[in-house]
């Protein structure tokens, strides 16, 4: 009911307060209904930017709580220079394995790519078995799986068998259906507009 | 042409090599066509997770190159605890301003929210005028703009007038059309699957 005795601005403020109180009640109820704590399998996929970047943002968050992070790069060995340098400040907490040998169209040798992926997976298995590790980033794993450089069943079994509190972030476009099904959280990064279209080149601090 | 004298695996390897060589040629040509270097206006929007997280990942990348980063939080003052703690290791390079006072449904006072946003914008203006700053993160600015807590024209004018090499990352769902038009790079984070639906609660290192 509109109270005509009150000035419009006071009514507006009161309306806003009531609306926000309701919203807060909904929010509080929702928060209270969530009780499970567990390590999540997080998948960042899609053709847009930010898949790996968001995973490294998550690493930053974990590091803020002093939790250990292991990064395993499956494909683009030559990239992430910036993040890698920055994470050197956390050398007590971060382990970085760049086992991919650059983009696959750089190597042009399928057998070598498969061997590199298998080697990377053996390192991943160690991280996935270590309860001291809070977050394992399997960077561009989706690409390795898409090319069938690694068997999906093995990958999912090893991820499922990890310590209960450990989080795993899988990145790369074209995540396969089995990976999406196994995931707790899936975000698709959709490209809406890209500066490369306007002739802007890859720049330090943005693309690498 | 299939060479029947060769074993299948060798043909397969050769086919793969040829395909990847072509792809590399396309890639190299594309890279060579990009010549512009400039500060980008990056917008991460959408209902999915990872908008702010990807912006902090970008911060990490910039920090790896020793570039200065300023973070201004417009709305959710109480969050990002993990990132903030982690970035303390870069205190020489990072400035963090948490001027929002939590989610708006926590404060229930519109006038106070508007004043907080305006105060935050004054801090943003200083960062946007400083050529020593490589990246300005305007976290949840889209929310402040959506509620009309800040005038869009002023915001876009200040962003446009920044030093040429400075990057700006704007986050928050429901980015307005004018912001998308002004942006160089827009990514929409789309929610495909969320663990809250399965009763999992907000956890340290993941949500905050």
CSV table of C-alpha atoms in Angstrom, one decimal:
chain,number,residue,atom,x,y,z
A,1,UNK,CA,0.0,0.0,0.0
A,2,UNK,CA,1.3,3.4,-0.9
A,3,UNK,CA,1.3,5.8,2.0
A,4,UNK,CA,0.4,9.2,0.5
A,5,UNK,CA,1.6,11.0,3.7
A,6,UNK,CA,5.2,10.1,3.0
A,7,UNK,CA,7.4,11.9,0.5
A,8,UNK,CA,8.1,9.9,-2.7
A,9,UNK,CA,11.8,9.4,-1.9
A,10,UNK,CA,11.0,8.0,1.6
A,11,UNK,CA,8.5,5.6,0.0
A,12,UNK,CA,11.0,4.6,-2.6
A,13,UNK,CA,13.6,3.9,0.1
A,14,UNK,CA,11.1,1.9,2.1
A,15,UNK,CA,10.1,-0.1,-1.0
A,16,UNK,CA,13.7,-0.8,-1.7
A,17,UNK,CA,14.3,-1.9,1.8
A,18,UNK,CA,11.3,-4.3,1.9
A,19,UNK,CA,12.4,-5.8,-1.5
A,20,UNK,CA,15.9,-6.3,-0.4
A,21,UNK,CA,14.8,-7.8,3.0
A,22,UNK,CA,12.7,-10.4,1.1
A,23,UNK,CA,15.6,-11.1,-1.2
A,24,UNK,CA,18.0,-11.5,1.8
A,25,UNK,CA,15.5,-14.0,3.4
A,26,UNK,CA,15.4,-16.1,0.3
A,27,UNK,CA,19.2,-16.0,0.0
A,28,UNK,CA,19.7,-16.9,3.7
A,29,UNK,CA,17.3,-19.8,3.4
A,30,UNK,CA,19.1,-21.0,0.3
A,31,UNK,CA,22.5,-20.8,2.0
A,32,UNK,CA,21.2,-22.8,5.0
A,33,UNK,CA,19.9,-25.6,2.7
A,34,UNK,CA,23.4,-26.3,1.5
A,35,UNK,CA,25.2,-28.6,3.9
A,36,UNK,CA,27.5,-30.8,1.8
A,37,UNK,CA,31.2,-30.1,1.7
A,38,UNK,CA,33.2,-32.0,-0.8
A,39,UNK,CA,35.9,-31.6,-3.4
A,40,UNK,CA,34.4,-30.5,-6.7
A,41,UNK,CA,35.1,-31.5,-10.3
A,42,UNK,CA,34.9,-28.2,-12.1
A,43,UNK,CA,34.8,-28.1,-15.9
A,44,UNK,CA,35.4,-24.8,-17.8
A,45,UNK,CA,34.6,-25.3,-21.5
A,46,UNK,CA,33.3,-23.4,-24.5
A,47,UNK,CA,34.9,-21.4,-27.3
A,48,UNK,CA,35.2,-18.2,-25.3
A,49,UNK,CA,38.2,-16.8,-23.4
A,50,UNK,CA,38.7,-17.3,-19.6
A,51,UNK,CA,38.6,-21.1,-19.2
A,52,UNK,CA,42.2,-21.5,-18.0
A,53,UNK,CA,42.2,-17.9,-16.6
A,54,UNK,CA,39.3,-18.7,-14.3
A,55,UNK,CA,41.1,-21.9,-13.2
A,56,UNK,CA,44.2,-19.9,-12.3
A,57,UNK,CA,41.9,-17.4,-10.5
A,58,UNK,CA,40.7,-20.4,-8.5
A,59,UNK,CA,44.3,-21.4,-7.7
A,60,UNK,CA,44.8,-17.9,-6.4
A,61,UNK,CA,41.8,-18.3,-4.1
A,62,UNK,CA,43.0,-21.6,-2.8
A,63,UNK,CA,46.5,-20.2,-2.2
A,64,UNK,CA,45.0,-17.4,-0.1
A,65,UNK,CA,43.9,-20.2,2.3
A,66,UNK,CA,47.4,-21.8,2.2
A,67,UNK,CA,46.2,-24.8,0.3
A,68,UNK,CA,48.5,-26.6,-2.2
A,69,UNK,CA,47.9,-26.4,-5.9
A,70,UNK,CA,49.2,-28.6,-8.7
A,71,UNK,CA,49.0,-27.4,-12.3
A,72,UNK,CA,49.4,-29.9,-15.1
A,73,UNK,CA,49.3,-28.5,-18.7
A,74,UNK,CA,48.3,-31.1,-21.2
A,75,UNK,CA,48.6,-29.2,-24.5
A,76,UNK,CA,49.8,-25.7,-24.7
A,77,UNK,CA,53.2,-26.0,-23.1
A,78,UNK,CA,54.4,-22.7,-24.3
A,79,UNK,CA,51.7,-20.5,-22.8
A,80,UNK,CA,50.7,-19.2,-19.4
A,81,UNK,CA,54.0,-17.5,-19.0
A,82,UNK,CA,52.5,-14.7,-16.9
A,83,UNK,CA,50.6,-16.9,-14.5
A,84,UNK,CA,53.6,-19.2,-14.1
A,85,UNK,CA,56.0,-16.4,-13.3
A,86,UNK,CA,53.4,-14.9,-10.8
A,87,UNK,CA,52.9,-18.2,-9.1
A,88,UNK,CA,56.6,-18.4,-8.4
A,89,UNK,CA,55.9,-16.3,-5.4
A,90,UNK,CA,54.0,-19.3,-4.0
A,91,UNK,CA,56.7,-21.8,-4.6
A,92,UNK,CA,56.0,-23.3,-1.2
A,93,UNK,CA,52.5,-24.2,-2.4
A,94,UNK,CA,52.5,-24.5,-6.1
A,95,UNK,CA,53.8,-27.3,-8.3
A,96,UNK,CA,53.7,-26.6,-12.1
A,97,UNK,CA,54.1,-29.3,-14.7
A,98,UNK,CA,54.2,-28.2,-18.3
A,99,UNK,CA,54.3,-31.5,-20.0
A,100,UNK,CA,52.4,-30.7,-23.2
A,101,UNK,CA,54.7,-29.6,-26.0
A,102,UNK,CA,52.9,-26.6,-27.3
A,103,UNK,CA,49.8,-26.7,-29.4
A,104,UNK,CA,49.4,-29.9,-31.4
A,105,UNK,CA,49.7,-28.1,-34.7
A,106,UNK,CA,53.2,-27.0,-33.6
A,107,UNK,CA,54.5,-30.5,-33.1
A,108,UNK,CA,52.9,-32.3,-36.1
A,109,UNK,CA,53.8,-35.7,-34.5
A,110,UNK,CA,50.8,-37.6,-33.2
A,111,UNK,CA,52.8,-40.4,-31.5
A,112,UNK,CA,54.9,-37.8,-29.6
A,113,UNK,CA,51.8,-35.9,-28.6
A,114,UNK,CA,50.2,-39.1,-27.2
A,115,UNK,CA,53.4,-40.0,-25.3
A,116,UNK,CA,53.5,-36.5,-23.8
A,117,UNK,CA,49.8,-36.7,-22.7
A,118,UNK,CA,50.4,-40.1,-21.1
A,119,UNK,CA,53.4,-38.8,-19.3
A,120,UNK,CA,51.4,-35.8,-18.1
A,121,UNK,CA,48.6,-38.2,-16.9
A,122,UNK,CA,51.1,-40.1,-14.7
A,123,UNK,CA,52.0,-36.9,-13.0
A,124,UNK,CA,48.3,-36.1,-12.7
A,125,UNK,CA,47.7,-39.5,-11.0
A,126,UNK,CA,50.3,-38.6,-8.3
A,127,UNK,CA,48.6,-35.3,-7.6
A,128,UNK,CA,45.1,-36.9,-7.6
A,129,UNK,CA,46.4,-39.4,-5.0
A,130,UNK,CA,47.9,-36.8,-2.7
A,131,UNK,CA,45.5,-35.7,0.1
A,132,UNK,CA,47.8,-32.6,0.8
A,133,UNK,CA,46.8,-31.2,-2.6
A,134,UNK,CA,43.8,-28.9,-2.4
A,135,UNK,CA,43.3,-28.2,-6.1
A,136,UNK,CA,44.6,-30.0,-9.2
A,137,UNK,CA,44.3,-28.0,-12.4
A,138,UNK,CA,44.2,-30.3,-15.5
A,139,UNK,CA,44.8,-27.6,-18.1
A,140,UNK,CA,43.5,-28.3,-21.6
A,141,UNK,CA,42.8,-31.9,-20.6
A,142,UNK,CA,39.6,-31.7,-22.7
A,143,UNK,CA,41.7,-31.3,-25.9
A,144,UNK,CA,43.8,-34.4,-25.1
A,145,UNK,CA,40.5,-36.3,-24.5
A,146,UNK,CA,38.9,-35.0,-27.6
A,147,UNK,CA,41.9,-36.3,-29.8
A,148,UNK,CA,41.6,-39.6,-27.8
A,149,UNK,CA,45.2,-39.1,-26.7
A,150,UNK,CA,44.0,-40.4,-23.3
A,151,UNK,CA,41.4,-43.0,-22.4
A,152,UNK,CA,38.3,-41.3,-20.8
A,153,UNK,CA,37.5,-44.2,-18.5
A,154,UNK,CA,40.9,-44.2,-16.9
A,155,UNK,CA,40.8,-40.4,-16.5
A,156,UNK,CA,37.4,-40.4,-14.9
A,157,UNK,CA,38.2,-43.3,-12.6
A,158,UNK,CA,41.4,-41.6,-11.3
A,159,UNK,CA,39.5,-38.4,-10.8
A,160,UNK,CA,36.7,-40.2,-8.9
A,161,UNK,CA,39.2,-42.0,-6.7
A,162,UNK,CA,40.8,-38.8,-5.4
A,163,UNK,CA,40.7,-37.6,-1.7
A,164,UNK,CA,37.3,-36.4,-0.8
A,165,UNK,CA,38.2,-32.8,-0.1
A,166,UNK,CA,40.3,-32.3,-3.2
A,167,UNK,CA,39.0,-30.0,-6.0
A,168,UNK,CA,39.8,-30.6,-9.6
A,169,UNK,CA,39.5,-28.1,-12.4
A,170,UNK,CA,39.5,-29.3,-16.0
A,171,UNK,CA,39.8,-26.8,-18.9
A,172,UNK,CA,39.6,-26.9,-22.6
A,173,UNK,CA,36.9,-26.4,-25.3
A,174,UNK,CA,34.7,-29.3,-26.5
A,175,UNK,CA,34.4,-31.1,-23.2
A,176,UNK,CA,33.1,-34.6,-23.9
A,177,UNK,CA,29.7,-35.7,-22.6
A,178,UNK,CA,31.2,-38.2,-20.1
A,179,UNK,CA,33.3,-35.4,-18.6
A,180,UNK,CA,30.2,-33.1,-18.3
A,181,UNK,CA,28.2,-35.9,-16.6
A,182,UNK,CA,30.9,-36.6,-14.1
A,183,UNK,CA,31.4,-32.8,-13.2
A,184,UNK,CA,29.8,-31.0,-10.3
A,185,UNK,CA,30.1,-27.6,-11.9
A,186,UNK,CA,30.2,-26.8,-15.6
A,187,UNK,CA,30.7,-23.4,-17.0
A,188,UNK,CA,30.7,-22.6,-20.7
A,189,UNK,CA,32.7,-19.6,-21.7
A,190,UNK,CA,30.9,-18.2,-24.7
A,191,UNK,CA,32.6,-15.8,-27.0
A,192,UNK,CA,30.4,-12.7,-27.5
A,193,UNK,CA,33.0,-10.3,-29.0
A,194,UNK,CA,36.7,-10.7,-29.6
A,195,UNK,CA,39.4,-8.1,-30.1
A,196,UNK,CA,41.3,-10.3,-32.6
A,197,UNK,CA,38.5,-9.6,-35.1
A,198,UNK,CA,39.5,-5.9,-34.8
A,199,UNK,CA,43.1,-6.7,-35.7
A,200,UNK,CA,44.4,-6.5,-32.1
A,201,UNK,CA,47.3,-9.0,-31.5
A,202,UNK,CA,48.0,-11.3,-28.6
A,203,UNK,CA,49.5,-9.2,-25.9
A,204,UNK,CA,51.7,-9.8,-22.8
A,205,UNK,CA,49.5,-10.1,-19.7
A,206,UNK,CA,46.3,-10.7,-21.7
A,207,UNK,CA,46.8,-13.8,-23.9
A,208,UNK,CA,50.0,-15.2,-22.3
B,1,UNK,CA,45.9,-40.2,-52.3
B,2,UNK,CA,46.3,-43.3,-50.1
B,3,UNK,CA,49.6,-45.0,-50.6
B,4,UNK,CA,48.9,-48.7,-50.3
B,5,UNK,CA,52.6,-49.5,-50.0
B,6,UNK,CA,52.7,-47.9,-46.6
B,7,UNK,CA,51.5,-49.5,-43.4
B,8,UNK,CA,48.3,-47.9,-42.1
B,9,UNK,CA,49.9,-46.4,-39.0
B,10,UNK,CA,52.5,-44.6,-41.1
B,11,UNK,CA,49.7,-43.3,-43.4
B,12,UNK,CA,47.8,-42.2,-40.3
B,13,UNK,CA,50.9,-40.4,-38.9
B,14,UNK,CA,51.5,-38.7,-42.3
B,15,UNK,CA,47.9,-37.6,-42.6
B,16,UNK,CA,48.0,-36.2,-39.1
B,17,UNK,CA,51.2,-34.3,-39.9
B,18,UNK,CA,49.8,-32.8,-43.1
B,19,UNK,CA,46.6,-31.8,-41.4
B,20,UNK,CA,48.5,-30.1,-38.5
B,21,UNK,CA,50.9,-28.4,-40.9
B,22,UNK,CA,48.0,-26.8,-42.7
B,23,UNK,CA,46.5,-25.8,-39.4
B,24,UNK,CA,49.8,-24.3,-38.3
B,25,UNK,CA,50.0,-22.3,-41.6
B,26,UNK,CA,46.5,-20.9,-41.0
B,27,UNK,CA,47.4,-20.1,-37.4
B,28,UNK,CA,50.6,-18.4,-38.3
B,29,UNK,CA,49.0,-16.3,-41.0
B,30,UNK,CA,46.3,-15.3,-38.5
B,31,UNK,CA,48.8,-14.3,-35.9
B,32,UNK,CA,50.8,-12.2,-38.4
B,33,UNK,CA,47.6,-10.3,-39.4
B,34,UNK,CA,47.2,-8.9,-35.9
B,35,UNK,CA,49.3,-5.9,-35.4
B,36,UNK,CA,47.5,-3.5,-33.1
B,37,UNK,CA,48.6,-3.3,-29.4
B,38,UNK,CA,46.3,-1.5,-27.1
B,39,UNK,CA,44.7,-1.6,-23.7
B,40,UNK,CA,41.5,-3.7,-23.9
B,41,UNK,CA,38.1,-3.2,-22.3
B,42,UNK,CA,37.3,-6.7,-21.2
B,43,UNK,CA,33.8,-7.6,-20.0
B,44,UNK,CA,33.0,-10.9,-18.2
B,45,UNK,CA,29.2,-11.3,-17.9
B,46,UNK,CA,26.5,-14.0,-17.8
B,47,UNK,CA,24.9,-16.0,-15.0
B,48,UNK,CA,27.7,-18.7,-14.8
B,49,UNK,CA,30.6,-18.8,-12.4
B,50,UNK,CA,34.1,-17.5,-13.2
B,51,UNK,CA,33.5,-13.9,-14.1
B,52,UNK,CA,35.5,-12.4,-11.3
B,53,UNK,CA,37.7,-15.5,-11.0
B,54,UNK,CA,38.8,-15.0,-14.6
B,55,UNK,CA,39.5,-11.3,-13.9
B,56,UNK,CA,41.7,-12.3,-11.0
B,57,UNK,CA,43.4,-14.9,-13.2
B,58,UNK,CA,44.2,-12.0,-15.6
B,59,UNK,CA,45.6,-10.1,-12.7
B,60,UNK,CA,47.9,-13.0,-11.9
B,61,UNK,CA,49.1,-12.9,-15.5
B,62,UNK,CA,49.8,-9.2,-15.5
B,63,UNK,CA,51.6,-9.6,-12.1
B,64,UNK,CA,53.8,-12.2,-13.7
B,65,UNK,CA,55.1,-9.4,-16.0
B,66,UNK,CA,55.5,-7.0,-13.1
B,67,UNK,CA,52.7,-4.8,-14.1
B,68,UNK,CA,50.6,-3.0,-11.5
B,69,UNK,CA,47.0,-4.0,-10.8
B,70,UNK,CA,44.2,-2.1,-9.1
B,71,UNK,CA,41.1,-3.9,-7.9
B,72,UNK,CA,37.9,-2.0,-7.1
B,73,UNK,CA,35.0,-4.0,-5.7
B,74,UNK,CA,31.7,-2.3,-6.3
B,75,UNK,CA,29.2,-4.6,-4.7
B,76,UNK,CA,30.3,-7.7,-2.9
B,77,UNK,CA,32.6,-6.2,-0.2
B,78,UNK,CA,32.6,-9.3,1.9
B,79,UNK,CA,33.8,-11.8,-0.7
B,80,UNK,CA,37.1,-12.6,-2.5
B,81,UNK,CA,38.8,-13.3,0.8
B,82,UNK,CA,41.0,-16.0,-0.8
B,83,UNK,CA,42.2,-13.9,-3.7
B,84,UNK,CA,42.8,-10.9,-1.5
B,85,UNK,CA,44.9,-12.8,0.9
B,86,UNK,CA,46.9,-14.4,-1.9
B,87,UNK,CA,47.5,-11.1,-3.6
B,88,UNK,CA,49.1,-9.8,-0.4
B,89,UNK,CA,52.2,-11.5,-1.7
B,90,UNK,CA,52.2,-8.9,-4.4
B,91,UNK,CA,51.7,-5.9,-2.2
B,92,UNK,CA,54.3,-4.0,-4.2
B,93,UNK,CA,52.1,-4.3,-7.3
B,94,UNK,CA,48.5,-4.7,-6.1
B,95,UNK,CA,46.1,-2.1,-4.7
B,96,UNK,CA,42.8,-3.5,-3.5
B,97,UNK,CA,39.8,-1.3,-2.7
B,98,UNK,CA,36.7,-3.0,-1.2
B,99,UNK,CA,34.3,-0.1,-1.3
B,100,UNK,CA,31.1,-2.0,-1.8
B,101,UNK,CA,29.4,-3.0,1.4
B,102,UNK,CA,28.4,-6.5,0.7
B,103,UNK,CA,25.5,-7.6,-1.5
B,104,UNK,CA,22.8,-5.0,-1.8
B,105,UNK,CA,20.3,-7.3,0.0
B,106,UNK,CA,22.6,-7.3,3.0
B,107,UNK,CA,22.5,-3.5,3.4
B,108,UNK,CA,18.9,-2.7,2.5
B,109,UNK,CA,19.7,1.0,2.2
B,110,UNK,CA,19.7,2.3,-1.3
B,111,UNK,CA,21.0,5.7,-0.5
B,112,UNK,CA,24.0,4.2,1.3
B,113,UNK,CA,24.6,1.8,-1.6
B,114,UNK,CA,24.6,4.7,-4.1
B,115,UNK,CA,27.0,6.7,-2.0
B,116,UNK,CA,29.3,3.6,-1.7
B,117,UNK,CA,29.3,3.1,-5.5
B,118,UNK,CA,30.1,6.8,-6.1
B,119,UNK,CA,32.9,6.7,-3.6
B,120,UNK,CA,34.2,3.6,-5.4
B,121,UNK,CA,34.0,5.3,-8.7
B,122,UNK,CA,36.1,8.2,-7.5
B,123,UNK,CA,38.8,5.7,-6.7
B,124,UNK,CA,38.4,4.0,-10.1
B,125,UNK,CA,38.9,7.4,-11.7
B,126,UNK,CA,42.3,7.7,-10.1
B,127,UNK,CA,43.3,4.3,-11.3
B,128,UNK,CA,42.0,5.0,-14.8
B,129,UNK,CA,44.1,8.2,-14.9
B,130,UNK,CA,47.3,6.5,-13.8
B,131,UNK,CA,49.6,5.3,-16.7
B,132,UNK,CA,51.6,3.1,-14.2
B,133,UNK,CA,48.6,0.9,-13.8
B,134,UNK,CA,48.5,-2.0,-16.2
B,135,UNK,CA,45.1,-3.5,-15.3
B,136,UNK,CA,42.1,-2.0,-13.5
B,137,UNK,CA,39.5,-4.6,-12.3
B,138,UNK,CA,36.1,-3.0,-11.8
B,139,UNK,CA,34.6,-6.0,-10.0
B,140,UNK,CA,30.7,-6.2,-10.2
B,141,UNK,CA,30.5,-2.8,-11.8
B,142,UNK,CA,27.8,-4.2,-14.1
B,143,UNK,CA,25.6,-4.7,-11.0
B,144,UNK,CA,26.1,-1.1,-9.9
B,145,UNK,CA,25.2,0.1,-13.4
B,146,UNK,CA,22.2,-2.2,-13.7
B,147,UNK,CA,20.7,-0.6,-10.5
B,148,UNK,CA,21.6,2.8,-11.9
B,149,UNK,CA,23.8,3.5,-8.9
B,150,UNK,CA,26.3,5.1,-11.3
B,151,UNK,CA,25.7,7.0,-14.6
B,152,UNK,CA,26.7,4.9,-17.6
B,153,UNK,CA,27.9,8.0,-19.7
B,154,UNK,CA,30.3,9.1,-17.0
B,155,UNK,CA,31.6,5.5,-16.5
B,156,UNK,CA,32.2,4.9,-20.2
B,157,UNK,CA,33.8,8.4,-20.7
B,158,UNK,CA,36.3,7.8,-17.9
B,159,UNK,CA,37.1,4.3,-19.2
B,160,UNK,CA,37.6,5.7,-22.8
B,161,UNK,CA,39.9,8.5,-21.5
B,162,UNK,CA,42.4,6.1,-19.8
B,163,UNK,CA,46.0,5.6,-20.9
B,164,UNK,CA,46.3,3.8,-24.2
B,165,UNK,CA,48.1,0.7,-22.9
B,166,UNK,CA,45.9,0.2,-19.8
B,167,UNK,CA,43.6,-2.8,-19.7
B,168,UNK,CA,40.3,-2.7,-17.9
B,169,UNK,CA,38.2,-5.8,-16.8
B,170,UNK,CA,34.6,-5.2,-15.9
B,171,UNK,CA,32.7,-8.1,-14.2
B,172,UNK,CA,29.1,-8.8,-13.2
B,173,UNK,CA,26.0,-10.4,-14.7
B,174,UNK,CA,23.6,-8.5,-16.9
B,175,UNK,CA,26.1,-6.2,-18.6
B,176,UNK,CA,24.2,-3.3,-20.2
B,177,UNK,CA,24.2,-2.9,-24.0
B,178,UNK,CA,26.2,0.3,-23.9
B,179,UNK,CA,29.0,-1.5,-22.0
B,180,UNK,CA,29.0,-4.4,-24.4
B,181,UNK,CA,29.3,-2.0,-27.3
B,182,UNK,CA,32.2,-0.2,-25.8
B,183,UNK,CA,34.0,-3.5,-25.0
B,184,UNK,CA,36.8,-5.0,-27.0
B,185,UNK,CA,36.3,-8.5,-25.6
B,186,UNK,CA,33.1,-9.9,-24.1
B,187,UNK,CA,32.8,-13.3,-22.6
B,188,UNK,CA,29.6,-14.7,-21.3
B,189,UNK,CA,29.9,-17.3,-18.6
B,190,UNK,CA,27.0,-19.6,-19.0
B,191,UNK,CA,25.9,-21.9,-16.2
B,192,UNK,CA,25.6,-25.4,-17.5
B,193,UNK,CA,25.6,-27.3,-14.2
B,194,UNK,CA,25.9,-26.1,-10.6
B,195,UNK,CA,26.8,-28.0,-7.5
B,196,UNK,CA,24.5,-25.9,-5.3
B,197,UNK,CA,21.7,-27.8,-7.0
B,198,UNK,CA,23.1,-30.9,-5.5
B,199,UNK,CA,23.1,-29.4,-2.0
B,200,UNK,CA,26.8,-28.6,-1.9
B,201,UNK,CA,27.5,-25.5,0.1
B,202,UNK,CA,29.8,-22.5,-0.5
B,203,UNK,CA,33.3,-23.6,0.3
B,204,UNK,CA,36.6,-21.9,1.2
B,205,UNK,CA,38.8,-21.6,-1.8
B,206,UNK,CA,35.9,-22.2,-4.2
B,207,UNK,CA,33.2,-19.5,-3.6
B,208,UNK,CA,35.2,-17.1,-1.5
